Coordinates of C-alpha atoms and ligand atoms in Angstrom, one line a residue:
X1 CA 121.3 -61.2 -223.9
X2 CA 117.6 -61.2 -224.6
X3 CA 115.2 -58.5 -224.9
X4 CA 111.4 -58.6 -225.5
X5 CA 109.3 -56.9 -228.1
X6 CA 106.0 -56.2 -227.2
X7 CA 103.0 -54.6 -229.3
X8 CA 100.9 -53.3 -227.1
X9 CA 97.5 -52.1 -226.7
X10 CA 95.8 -55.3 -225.8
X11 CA 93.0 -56.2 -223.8
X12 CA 95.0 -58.9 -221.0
X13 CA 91.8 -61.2 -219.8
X14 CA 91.9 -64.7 -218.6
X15 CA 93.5 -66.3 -215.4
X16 CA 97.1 -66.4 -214.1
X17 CA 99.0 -68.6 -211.4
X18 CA 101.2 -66.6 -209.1
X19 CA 104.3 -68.3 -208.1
X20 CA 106.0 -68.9 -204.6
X21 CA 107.4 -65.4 -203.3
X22 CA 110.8 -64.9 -204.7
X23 CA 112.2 -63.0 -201.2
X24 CA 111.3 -66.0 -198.8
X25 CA 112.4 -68.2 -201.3
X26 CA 116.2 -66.6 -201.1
X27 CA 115.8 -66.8 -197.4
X28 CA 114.8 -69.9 -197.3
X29 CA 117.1 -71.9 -199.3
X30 CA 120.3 -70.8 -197.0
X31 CA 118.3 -71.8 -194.1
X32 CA 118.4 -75.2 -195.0
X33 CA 122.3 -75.1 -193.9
X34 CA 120.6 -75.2 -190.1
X35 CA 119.2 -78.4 -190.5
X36 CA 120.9 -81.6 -189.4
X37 CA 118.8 -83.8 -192.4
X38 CA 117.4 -83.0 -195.4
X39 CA 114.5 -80.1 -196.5
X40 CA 111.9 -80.5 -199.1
X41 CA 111.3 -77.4 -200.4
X42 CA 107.6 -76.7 -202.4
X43 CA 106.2 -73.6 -204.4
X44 CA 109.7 -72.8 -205.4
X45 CA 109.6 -70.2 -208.1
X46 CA 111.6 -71.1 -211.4
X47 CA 113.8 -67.8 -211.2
X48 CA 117.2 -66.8 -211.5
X49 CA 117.7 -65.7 -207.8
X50 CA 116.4 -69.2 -207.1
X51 CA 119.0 -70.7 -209.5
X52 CA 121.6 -68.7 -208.1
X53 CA 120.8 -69.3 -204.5
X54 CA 120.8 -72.9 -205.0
X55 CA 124.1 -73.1 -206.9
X56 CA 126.0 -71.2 -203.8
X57 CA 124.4 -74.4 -201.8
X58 CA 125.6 -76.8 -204.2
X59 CA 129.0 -75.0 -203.9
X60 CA 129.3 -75.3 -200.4
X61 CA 129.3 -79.3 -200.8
X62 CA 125.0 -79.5 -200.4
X63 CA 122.9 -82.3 -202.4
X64 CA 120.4 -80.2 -204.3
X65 CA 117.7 -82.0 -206.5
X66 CA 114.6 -81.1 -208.1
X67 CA 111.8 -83.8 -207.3
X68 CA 109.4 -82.1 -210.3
X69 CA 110.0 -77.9 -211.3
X70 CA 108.6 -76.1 -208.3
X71 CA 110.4 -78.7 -205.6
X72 CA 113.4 -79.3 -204.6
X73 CA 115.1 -81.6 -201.8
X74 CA 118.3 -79.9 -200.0
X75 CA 120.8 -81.8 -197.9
X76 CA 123.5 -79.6 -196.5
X77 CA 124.8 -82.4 -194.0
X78 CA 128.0 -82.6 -196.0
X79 CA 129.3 -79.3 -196.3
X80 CA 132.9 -78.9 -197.8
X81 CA 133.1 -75.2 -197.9
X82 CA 130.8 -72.8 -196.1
X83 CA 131.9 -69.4 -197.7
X84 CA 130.2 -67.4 -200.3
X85 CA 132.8 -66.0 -203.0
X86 CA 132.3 -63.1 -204.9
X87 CA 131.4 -64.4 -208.2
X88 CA 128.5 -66.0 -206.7
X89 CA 127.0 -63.0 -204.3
X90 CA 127.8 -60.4 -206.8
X91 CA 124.5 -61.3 -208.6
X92 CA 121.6 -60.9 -205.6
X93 CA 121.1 -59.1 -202.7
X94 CA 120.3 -61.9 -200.8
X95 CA 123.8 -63.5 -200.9
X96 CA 123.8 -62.0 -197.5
X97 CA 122.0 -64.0 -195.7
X98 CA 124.1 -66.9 -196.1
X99 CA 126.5 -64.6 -193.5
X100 CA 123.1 -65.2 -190.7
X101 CA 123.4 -69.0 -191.3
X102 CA 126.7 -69.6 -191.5
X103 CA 127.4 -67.9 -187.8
X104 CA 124.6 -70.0 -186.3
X105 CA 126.2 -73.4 -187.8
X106 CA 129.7 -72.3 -187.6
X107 CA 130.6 -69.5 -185.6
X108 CA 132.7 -68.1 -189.0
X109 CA 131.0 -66.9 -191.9
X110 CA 133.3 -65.6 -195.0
X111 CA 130.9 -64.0 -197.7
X112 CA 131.7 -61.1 -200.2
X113 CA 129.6 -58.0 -200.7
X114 CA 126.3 -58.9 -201.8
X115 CA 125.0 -57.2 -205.3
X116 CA 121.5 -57.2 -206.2
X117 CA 119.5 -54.1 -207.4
X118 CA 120.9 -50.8 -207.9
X119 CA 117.9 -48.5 -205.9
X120 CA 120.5 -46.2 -204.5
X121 CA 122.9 -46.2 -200.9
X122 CA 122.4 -50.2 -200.1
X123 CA 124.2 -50.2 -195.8
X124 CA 124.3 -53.3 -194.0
X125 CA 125.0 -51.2 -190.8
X126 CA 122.3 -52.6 -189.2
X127 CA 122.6 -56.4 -190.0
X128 CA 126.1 -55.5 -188.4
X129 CA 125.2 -54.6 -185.6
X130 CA 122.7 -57.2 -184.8
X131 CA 125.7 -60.0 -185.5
X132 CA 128.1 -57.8 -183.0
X133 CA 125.3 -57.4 -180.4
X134 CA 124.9 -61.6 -180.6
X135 CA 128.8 -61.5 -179.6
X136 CA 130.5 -61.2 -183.0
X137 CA 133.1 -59.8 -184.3
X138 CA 132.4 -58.5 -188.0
X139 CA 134.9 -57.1 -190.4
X140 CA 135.7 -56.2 -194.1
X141 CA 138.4 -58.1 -195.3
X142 CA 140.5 -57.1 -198.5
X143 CA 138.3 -58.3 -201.2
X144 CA 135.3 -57.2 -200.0
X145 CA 134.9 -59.8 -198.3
X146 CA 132.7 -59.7 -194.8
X147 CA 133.5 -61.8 -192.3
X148 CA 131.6 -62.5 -189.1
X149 CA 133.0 -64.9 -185.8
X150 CA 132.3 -65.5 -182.6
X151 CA 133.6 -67.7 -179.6
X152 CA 129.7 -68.4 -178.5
X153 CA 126.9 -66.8 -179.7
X154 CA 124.7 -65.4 -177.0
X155 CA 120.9 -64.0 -177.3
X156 CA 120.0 -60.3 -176.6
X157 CA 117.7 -57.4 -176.5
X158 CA 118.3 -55.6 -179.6
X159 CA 116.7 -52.7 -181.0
X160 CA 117.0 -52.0 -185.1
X161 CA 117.3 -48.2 -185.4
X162 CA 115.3 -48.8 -188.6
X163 CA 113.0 -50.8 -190.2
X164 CA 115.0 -52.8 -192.2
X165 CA 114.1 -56.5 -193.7
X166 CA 116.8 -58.0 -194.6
X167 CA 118.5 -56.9 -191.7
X168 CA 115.8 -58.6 -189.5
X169 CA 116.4 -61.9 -191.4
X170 CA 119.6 -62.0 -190.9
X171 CA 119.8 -61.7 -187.4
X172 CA 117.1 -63.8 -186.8
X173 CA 118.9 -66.6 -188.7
X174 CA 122.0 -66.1 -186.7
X175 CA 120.0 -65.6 -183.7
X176 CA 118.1 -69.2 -183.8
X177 CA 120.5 -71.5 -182.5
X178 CA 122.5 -68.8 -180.1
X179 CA 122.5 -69.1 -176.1
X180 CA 119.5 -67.9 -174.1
X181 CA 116.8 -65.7 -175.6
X182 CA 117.0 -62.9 -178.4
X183 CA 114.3 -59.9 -178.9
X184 CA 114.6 -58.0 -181.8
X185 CA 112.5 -54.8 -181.7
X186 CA 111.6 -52.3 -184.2
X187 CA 111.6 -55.2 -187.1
X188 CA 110.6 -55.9 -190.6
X189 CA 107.1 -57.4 -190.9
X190 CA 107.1 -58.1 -194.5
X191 CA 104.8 -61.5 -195.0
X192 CA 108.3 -63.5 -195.9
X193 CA 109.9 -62.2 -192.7
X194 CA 106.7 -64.6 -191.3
X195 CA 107.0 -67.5 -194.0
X196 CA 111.1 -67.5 -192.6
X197 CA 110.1 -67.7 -189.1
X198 CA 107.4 -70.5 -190.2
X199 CA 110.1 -72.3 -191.9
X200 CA 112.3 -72.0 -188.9
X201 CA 109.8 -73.4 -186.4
X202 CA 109.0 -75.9 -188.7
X203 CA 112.6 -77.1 -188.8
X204 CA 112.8 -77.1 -184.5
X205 CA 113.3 -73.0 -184.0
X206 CA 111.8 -71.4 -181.3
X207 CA 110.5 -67.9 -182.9
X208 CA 107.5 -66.3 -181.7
X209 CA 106.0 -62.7 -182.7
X210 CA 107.3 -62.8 -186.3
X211 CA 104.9 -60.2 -188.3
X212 CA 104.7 -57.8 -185.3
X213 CA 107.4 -55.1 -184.4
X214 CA 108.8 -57.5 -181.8
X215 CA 110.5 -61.0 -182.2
X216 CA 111.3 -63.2 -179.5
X217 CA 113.7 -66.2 -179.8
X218 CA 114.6 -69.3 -177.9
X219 CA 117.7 -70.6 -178.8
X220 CA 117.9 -74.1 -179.9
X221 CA 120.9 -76.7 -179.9
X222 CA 119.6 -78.6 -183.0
X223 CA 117.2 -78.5 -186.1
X224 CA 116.2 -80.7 -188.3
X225 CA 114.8 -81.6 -191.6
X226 CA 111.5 -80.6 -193.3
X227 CA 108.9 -80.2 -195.8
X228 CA 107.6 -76.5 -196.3
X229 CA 105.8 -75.0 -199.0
X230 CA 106.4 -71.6 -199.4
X231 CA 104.4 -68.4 -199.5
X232 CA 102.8 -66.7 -203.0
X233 CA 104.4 -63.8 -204.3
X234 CA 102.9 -60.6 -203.1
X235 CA 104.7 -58.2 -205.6
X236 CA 104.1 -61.0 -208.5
X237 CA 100.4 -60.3 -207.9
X238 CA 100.8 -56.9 -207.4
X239 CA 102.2 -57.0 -210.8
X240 CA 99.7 -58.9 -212.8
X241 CA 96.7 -56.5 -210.9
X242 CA 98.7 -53.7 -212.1
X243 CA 99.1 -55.3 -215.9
X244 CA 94.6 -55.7 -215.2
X245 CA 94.2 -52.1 -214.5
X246 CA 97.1 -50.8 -216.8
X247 CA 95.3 -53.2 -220.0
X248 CA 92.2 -52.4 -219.5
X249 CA 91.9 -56.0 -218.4
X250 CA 89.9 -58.8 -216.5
X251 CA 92.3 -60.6 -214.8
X252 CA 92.0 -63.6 -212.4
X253 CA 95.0 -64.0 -209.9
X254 CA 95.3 -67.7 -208.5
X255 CA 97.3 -68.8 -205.8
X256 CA 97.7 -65.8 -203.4
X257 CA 97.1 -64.7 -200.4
X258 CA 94.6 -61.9 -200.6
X259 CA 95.8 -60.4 -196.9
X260 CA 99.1 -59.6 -198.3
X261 CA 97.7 -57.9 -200.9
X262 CA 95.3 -55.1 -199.1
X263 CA 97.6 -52.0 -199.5
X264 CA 98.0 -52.6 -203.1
X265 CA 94.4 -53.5 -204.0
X266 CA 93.8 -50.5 -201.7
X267 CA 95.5 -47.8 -204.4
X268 CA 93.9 -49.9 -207.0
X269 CA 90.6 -49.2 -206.3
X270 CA 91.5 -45.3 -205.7
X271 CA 93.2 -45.6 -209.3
X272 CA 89.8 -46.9 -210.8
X273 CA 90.2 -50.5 -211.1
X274 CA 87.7 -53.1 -209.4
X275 CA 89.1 -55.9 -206.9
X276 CA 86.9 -58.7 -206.1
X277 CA 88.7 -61.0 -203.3
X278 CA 88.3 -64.9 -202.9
X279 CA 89.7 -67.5 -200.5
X280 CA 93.4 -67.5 -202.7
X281 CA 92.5 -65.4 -205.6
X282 CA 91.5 -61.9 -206.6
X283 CA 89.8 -60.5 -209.9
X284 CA 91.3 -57.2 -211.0
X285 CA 88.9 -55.4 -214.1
X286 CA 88.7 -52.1 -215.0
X287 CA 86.1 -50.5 -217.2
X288 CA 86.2 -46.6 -216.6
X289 CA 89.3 -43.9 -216.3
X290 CA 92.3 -44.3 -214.6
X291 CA 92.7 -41.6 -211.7
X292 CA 95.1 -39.6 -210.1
X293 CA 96.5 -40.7 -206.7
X294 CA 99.2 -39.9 -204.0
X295 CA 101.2 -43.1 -203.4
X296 CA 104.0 -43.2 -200.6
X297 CA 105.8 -46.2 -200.1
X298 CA 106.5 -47.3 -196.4
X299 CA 107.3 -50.6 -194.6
X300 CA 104.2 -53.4 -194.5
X301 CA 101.7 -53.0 -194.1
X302 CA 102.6 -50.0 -195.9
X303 CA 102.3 -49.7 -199.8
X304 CA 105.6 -52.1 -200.7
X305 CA 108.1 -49.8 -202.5
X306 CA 108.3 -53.1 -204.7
X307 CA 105.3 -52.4 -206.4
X308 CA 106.3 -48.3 -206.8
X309 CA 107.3 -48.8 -210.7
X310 CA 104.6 -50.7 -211.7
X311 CA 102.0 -48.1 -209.9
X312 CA 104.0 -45.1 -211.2
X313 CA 103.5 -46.4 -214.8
X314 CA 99.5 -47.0 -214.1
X315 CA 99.5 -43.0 -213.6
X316 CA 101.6 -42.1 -216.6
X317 CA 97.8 -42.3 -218.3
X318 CA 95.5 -41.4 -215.3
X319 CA 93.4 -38.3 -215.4
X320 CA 95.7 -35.4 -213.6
X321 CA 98.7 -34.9 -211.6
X322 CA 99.7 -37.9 -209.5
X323 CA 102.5 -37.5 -206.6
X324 CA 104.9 -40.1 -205.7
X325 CA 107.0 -40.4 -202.4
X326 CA 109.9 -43.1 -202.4
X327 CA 110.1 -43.6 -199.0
X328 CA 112.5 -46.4 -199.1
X329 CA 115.4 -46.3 -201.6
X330 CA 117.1 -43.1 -202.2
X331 CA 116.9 -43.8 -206.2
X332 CA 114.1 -45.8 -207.7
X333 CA 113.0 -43.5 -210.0
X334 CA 115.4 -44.4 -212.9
X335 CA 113.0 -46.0 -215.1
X336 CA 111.6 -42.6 -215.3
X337 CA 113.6 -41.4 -217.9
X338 CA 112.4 -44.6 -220.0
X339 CA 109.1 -43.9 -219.5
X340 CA 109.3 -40.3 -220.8
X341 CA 110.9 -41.8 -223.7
X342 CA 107.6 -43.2 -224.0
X343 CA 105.8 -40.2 -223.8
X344 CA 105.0 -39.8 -220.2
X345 CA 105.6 -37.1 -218.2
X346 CA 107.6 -37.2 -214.8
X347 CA 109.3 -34.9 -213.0
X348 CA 111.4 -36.4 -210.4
X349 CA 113.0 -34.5 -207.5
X350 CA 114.9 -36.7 -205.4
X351 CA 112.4 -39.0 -203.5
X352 CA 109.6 -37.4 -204.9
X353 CA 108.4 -38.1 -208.7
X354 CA 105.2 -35.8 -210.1
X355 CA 103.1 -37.6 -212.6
X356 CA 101.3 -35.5 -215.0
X357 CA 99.1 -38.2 -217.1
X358 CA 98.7 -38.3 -220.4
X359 CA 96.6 -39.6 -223.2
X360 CA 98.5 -42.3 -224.2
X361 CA 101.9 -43.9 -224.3
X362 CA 104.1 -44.3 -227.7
X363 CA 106.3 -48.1 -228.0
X364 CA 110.1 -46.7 -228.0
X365 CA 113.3 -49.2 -227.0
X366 CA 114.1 -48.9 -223.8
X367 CA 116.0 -50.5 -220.9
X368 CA 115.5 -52.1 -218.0
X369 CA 117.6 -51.2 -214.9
X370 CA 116.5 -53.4 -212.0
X371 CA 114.0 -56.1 -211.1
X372 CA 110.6 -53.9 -210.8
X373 CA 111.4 -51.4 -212.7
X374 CA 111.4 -53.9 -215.7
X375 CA 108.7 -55.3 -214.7
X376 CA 107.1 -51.6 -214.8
X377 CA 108.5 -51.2 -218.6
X378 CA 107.1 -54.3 -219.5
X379 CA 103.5 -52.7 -217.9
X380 CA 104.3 -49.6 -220.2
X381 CA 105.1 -51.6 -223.4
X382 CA 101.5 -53.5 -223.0
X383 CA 99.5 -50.3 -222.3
X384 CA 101.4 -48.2 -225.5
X385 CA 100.6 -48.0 -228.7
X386 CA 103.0 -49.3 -231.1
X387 CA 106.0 -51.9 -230.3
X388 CA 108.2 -51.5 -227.3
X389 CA 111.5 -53.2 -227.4
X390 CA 112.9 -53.6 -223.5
X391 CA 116.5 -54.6 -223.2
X392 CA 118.4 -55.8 -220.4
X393 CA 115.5 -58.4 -219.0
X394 CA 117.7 -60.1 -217.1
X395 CA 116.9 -58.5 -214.1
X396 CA 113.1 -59.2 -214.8
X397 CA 114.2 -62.8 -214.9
X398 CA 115.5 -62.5 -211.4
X399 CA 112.1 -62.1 -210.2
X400 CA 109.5 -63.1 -212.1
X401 CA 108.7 -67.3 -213.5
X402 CA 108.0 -67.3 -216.8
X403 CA 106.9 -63.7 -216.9
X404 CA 106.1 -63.6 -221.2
X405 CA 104.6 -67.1 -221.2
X406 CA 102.3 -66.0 -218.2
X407 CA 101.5 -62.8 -220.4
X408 CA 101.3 -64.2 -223.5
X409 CA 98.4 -66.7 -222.5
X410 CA 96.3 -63.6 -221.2
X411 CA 96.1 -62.2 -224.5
X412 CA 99.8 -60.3 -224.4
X413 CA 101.5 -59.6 -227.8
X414 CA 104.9 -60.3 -226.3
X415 CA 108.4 -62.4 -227.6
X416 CA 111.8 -62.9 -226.3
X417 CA 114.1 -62.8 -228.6
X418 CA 117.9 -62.7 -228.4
X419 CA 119.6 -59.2 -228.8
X420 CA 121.6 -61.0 -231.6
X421 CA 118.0 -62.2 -233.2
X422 CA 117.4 -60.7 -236.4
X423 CA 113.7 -61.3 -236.1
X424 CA 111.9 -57.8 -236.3
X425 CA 108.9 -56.1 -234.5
X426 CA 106.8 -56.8 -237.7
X427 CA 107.2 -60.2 -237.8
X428 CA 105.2 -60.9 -234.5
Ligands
UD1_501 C1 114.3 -56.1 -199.1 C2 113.8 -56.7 -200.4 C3 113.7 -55.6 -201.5 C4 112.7 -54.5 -200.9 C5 113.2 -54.0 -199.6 C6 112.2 -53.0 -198.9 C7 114.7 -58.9 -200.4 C8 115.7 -59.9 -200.9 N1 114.8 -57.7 -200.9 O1 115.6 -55.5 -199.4 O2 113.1 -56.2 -202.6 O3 112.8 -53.4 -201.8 O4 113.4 -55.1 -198.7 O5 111.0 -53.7 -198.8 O6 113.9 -59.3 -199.5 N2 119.1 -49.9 -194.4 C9 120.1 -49.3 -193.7 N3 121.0 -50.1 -193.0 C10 120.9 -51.5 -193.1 C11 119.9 -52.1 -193.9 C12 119.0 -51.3 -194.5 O7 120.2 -48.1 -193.6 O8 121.7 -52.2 -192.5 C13 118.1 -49.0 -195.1 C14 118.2 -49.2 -196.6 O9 119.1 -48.3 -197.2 C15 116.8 -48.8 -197.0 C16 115.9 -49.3 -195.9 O10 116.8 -49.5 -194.8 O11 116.6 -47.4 -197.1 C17 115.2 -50.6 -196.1 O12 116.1 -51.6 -196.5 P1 115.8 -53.1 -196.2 O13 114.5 -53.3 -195.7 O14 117.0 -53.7 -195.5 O15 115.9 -53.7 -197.7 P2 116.5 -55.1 -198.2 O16 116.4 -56.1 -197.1 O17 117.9 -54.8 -198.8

């Protein structure tokens, strides 16, 4: 177990690299079961979700290499054994989507309740009923354990009662290779619901409309091989932004797409910070106060509940009351309590959390309890005074390359050490 110890209170300048997006990147990789040859995956990000999405392929019988650290070459022609077993999807969310695949190339898919982060009630209702309304029969077997079959799979019109993304990727993965035409209405348009259906075309699919509330597929007989590169990481550059304005900071962002990015630079500039936007890069500075906002978090092109920690934190310190509405998950304000350790002060009434700012925020141990809202502790640690231990950065590690290295060469005081490490804070 590793924590990190930061002493905060510095200036963060310089320039940072964003990785390929972690959430098309776990998409992705079990798409590459639909290919009859191998992929060439680019812009991978060196993560654990990656890791973990990559060992379930080597599992199943694939050939997985890596061709230099941000590519890697996929062969699933030889599969042994397409089923996902607990001790491998009890670590991501995203587990799931190998069930999508797996009916397109097989018919069957057997794979156990998917984990991931704990932001509250986490249904699959509606990936469910996509599969059944493609002709499948889905049940939970003793276990936990869902399993999907079908004789045929045959396209459809079906309508998601909700906006959800993960159920739109799975469907549209099971979808791709079925009989006749599929149109999915009411779907996700998060920019890696797009880099999938890219991915997909680029392998043979027929998808048209992805990004837009309605998808439209031709079902294919066959797919095969391909190179792709995929997509920068919105909520990685969301982050470092937030880590400009939080610090103080003059931060160049390289390697993103500045589209994706509006509704966050859009708060940002409310909050006080200045944006400048290039080609693939933004500049994130701030010079003046931080300011109250209202932030609600809604599907994209809404404000991406993804980036909710990281903004909350910002407004721990902003001049006045700032309101928060978690539109999305039913509990993402855990990290609250961390932060109040800290000094700040949140009140937080279900979905809602009221940010009174304050002067400053004091270092204090702390843990993190899912992805972001690490990442948001680690944005706390660098704007407080003092030393800020975080334990429990695993999750960060999920979702973010080389987060302390990236930090650390903008001017971070930040170290990982190992919970068992008897170096201390004042050593740094
Ligand atoms: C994905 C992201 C996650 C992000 C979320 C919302 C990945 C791997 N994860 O999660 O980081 O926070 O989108 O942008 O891409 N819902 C149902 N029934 C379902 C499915 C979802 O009621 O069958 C509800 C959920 O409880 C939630 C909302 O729909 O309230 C959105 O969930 P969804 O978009 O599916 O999130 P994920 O795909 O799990």
């Amino acid at each position: 177990m590793n924590k990190y110890i930061i002493n905060g209170g510095k200036r963060l300048c310089g320039s940072v690299e964003i990785s390929g997006a972690k959430n098309a990147a776990v998409a992705i990789l079990p798409a590459t079961l639909l290919a009859e040859g191998p992929c060439v995956i680019e812009n991978l990000p060196n993560i654990s979700d990656v890791s973990r999405s990559l060992q379930i392929l080597s599992h199943m019988g694939a050939t997985v290499n890596y061709l230099n650290p941000s590519t890697v070459f996929v062969d699933t022609t030889n599969i042994t054994s397409p089923s996902v077993p607990y001790e491998y999807a009890k670590h991501m969310r995203a587990s799931y989507y190998f069930l999508g695949v797996l009916l397109a190339r097989y018919k069957h898919a057997d794979v156990a309740m998917p984990g991931g982060c704990d932001l509250g009630a986490r249904p699959i209702d509606r990936h469910i009923k996509g599969f059944e309304e493609l002709g499948c029969t889905v049940s939970i077997e003793p276990g936990g354990i869902i399993r999907a079959s079908a004789q045929s799979l045959v396209g459809n019109h079906i309508f998601f009662d909700g906006v959800s993304v993960g159920a739109t990727i799975n469907v549209m993965l099971a979808a791709v290779k079925a009989e006749g035409v599929t149109v999915l209405e009411n779907v996700a348009k998060e920019p890696h619901i797009v880099d999938l259906a890219n991915f997909l075309n680029s392998m043979g699919a027929d998808i048209r409309g992805a990004g837009t509330d309605v998808i439209k597929i031709h079902g294919v007989s066959s797919m095969h091989g391909t190179n792709y590169t995929i997509i920068p990481d919105q909520i990685e550059a969301g982050t470092f932004m937030a880590i400009a304005a939080a610090t103080s900071g003059d931060i160049v962002i390289k390697n993103v797409i500045p589209k994706h990015l509006e509704s966050i630079t859009e708060k940002l500039l409310k909050i006080g910070a200045v944006v400048e936007e290039y080609d693939e890069a933004v500049r994130v500075y701030r010079e003046g106060p931080l300011n109250k906002i209202t932030l609600k978090t809604l599907p994209h092109p809404g404000f991406p509940t993804d980036m909710q920690p990281q903004m909350t934190t910002l407004l721990t310190v902003a001049n006045g009351s700032s309101m928060v509405i978690e539109d999305i998950w039913d509990n993402r304000f855990k990290y609250a309590t961390e932060l109040c350790r800290m000094g700040a002060n949140i009140k937080v009434d279900g979905k809602v959390a009221v940010v009174e700012g304050v002067p400053s925020l004091k270092g204090a141990p702390i843990r993190a309890s899912d992805l972001r809202a690490g990442a948001a502790l680690v944005i706390a640690g660098l704007m407080a005074e003092g030393v800020t231990e975080i334990e429990d950065i695993y999750h960060i590690e999920r979702g973010y390359e080389n987060f302390e290295e990236k930090l650390r060469s903008l001017g971070a005081d930040i170290k990982k050490v190992s919970v068992c490490d008897k170096t201390v804070a004042g050593a740094l």
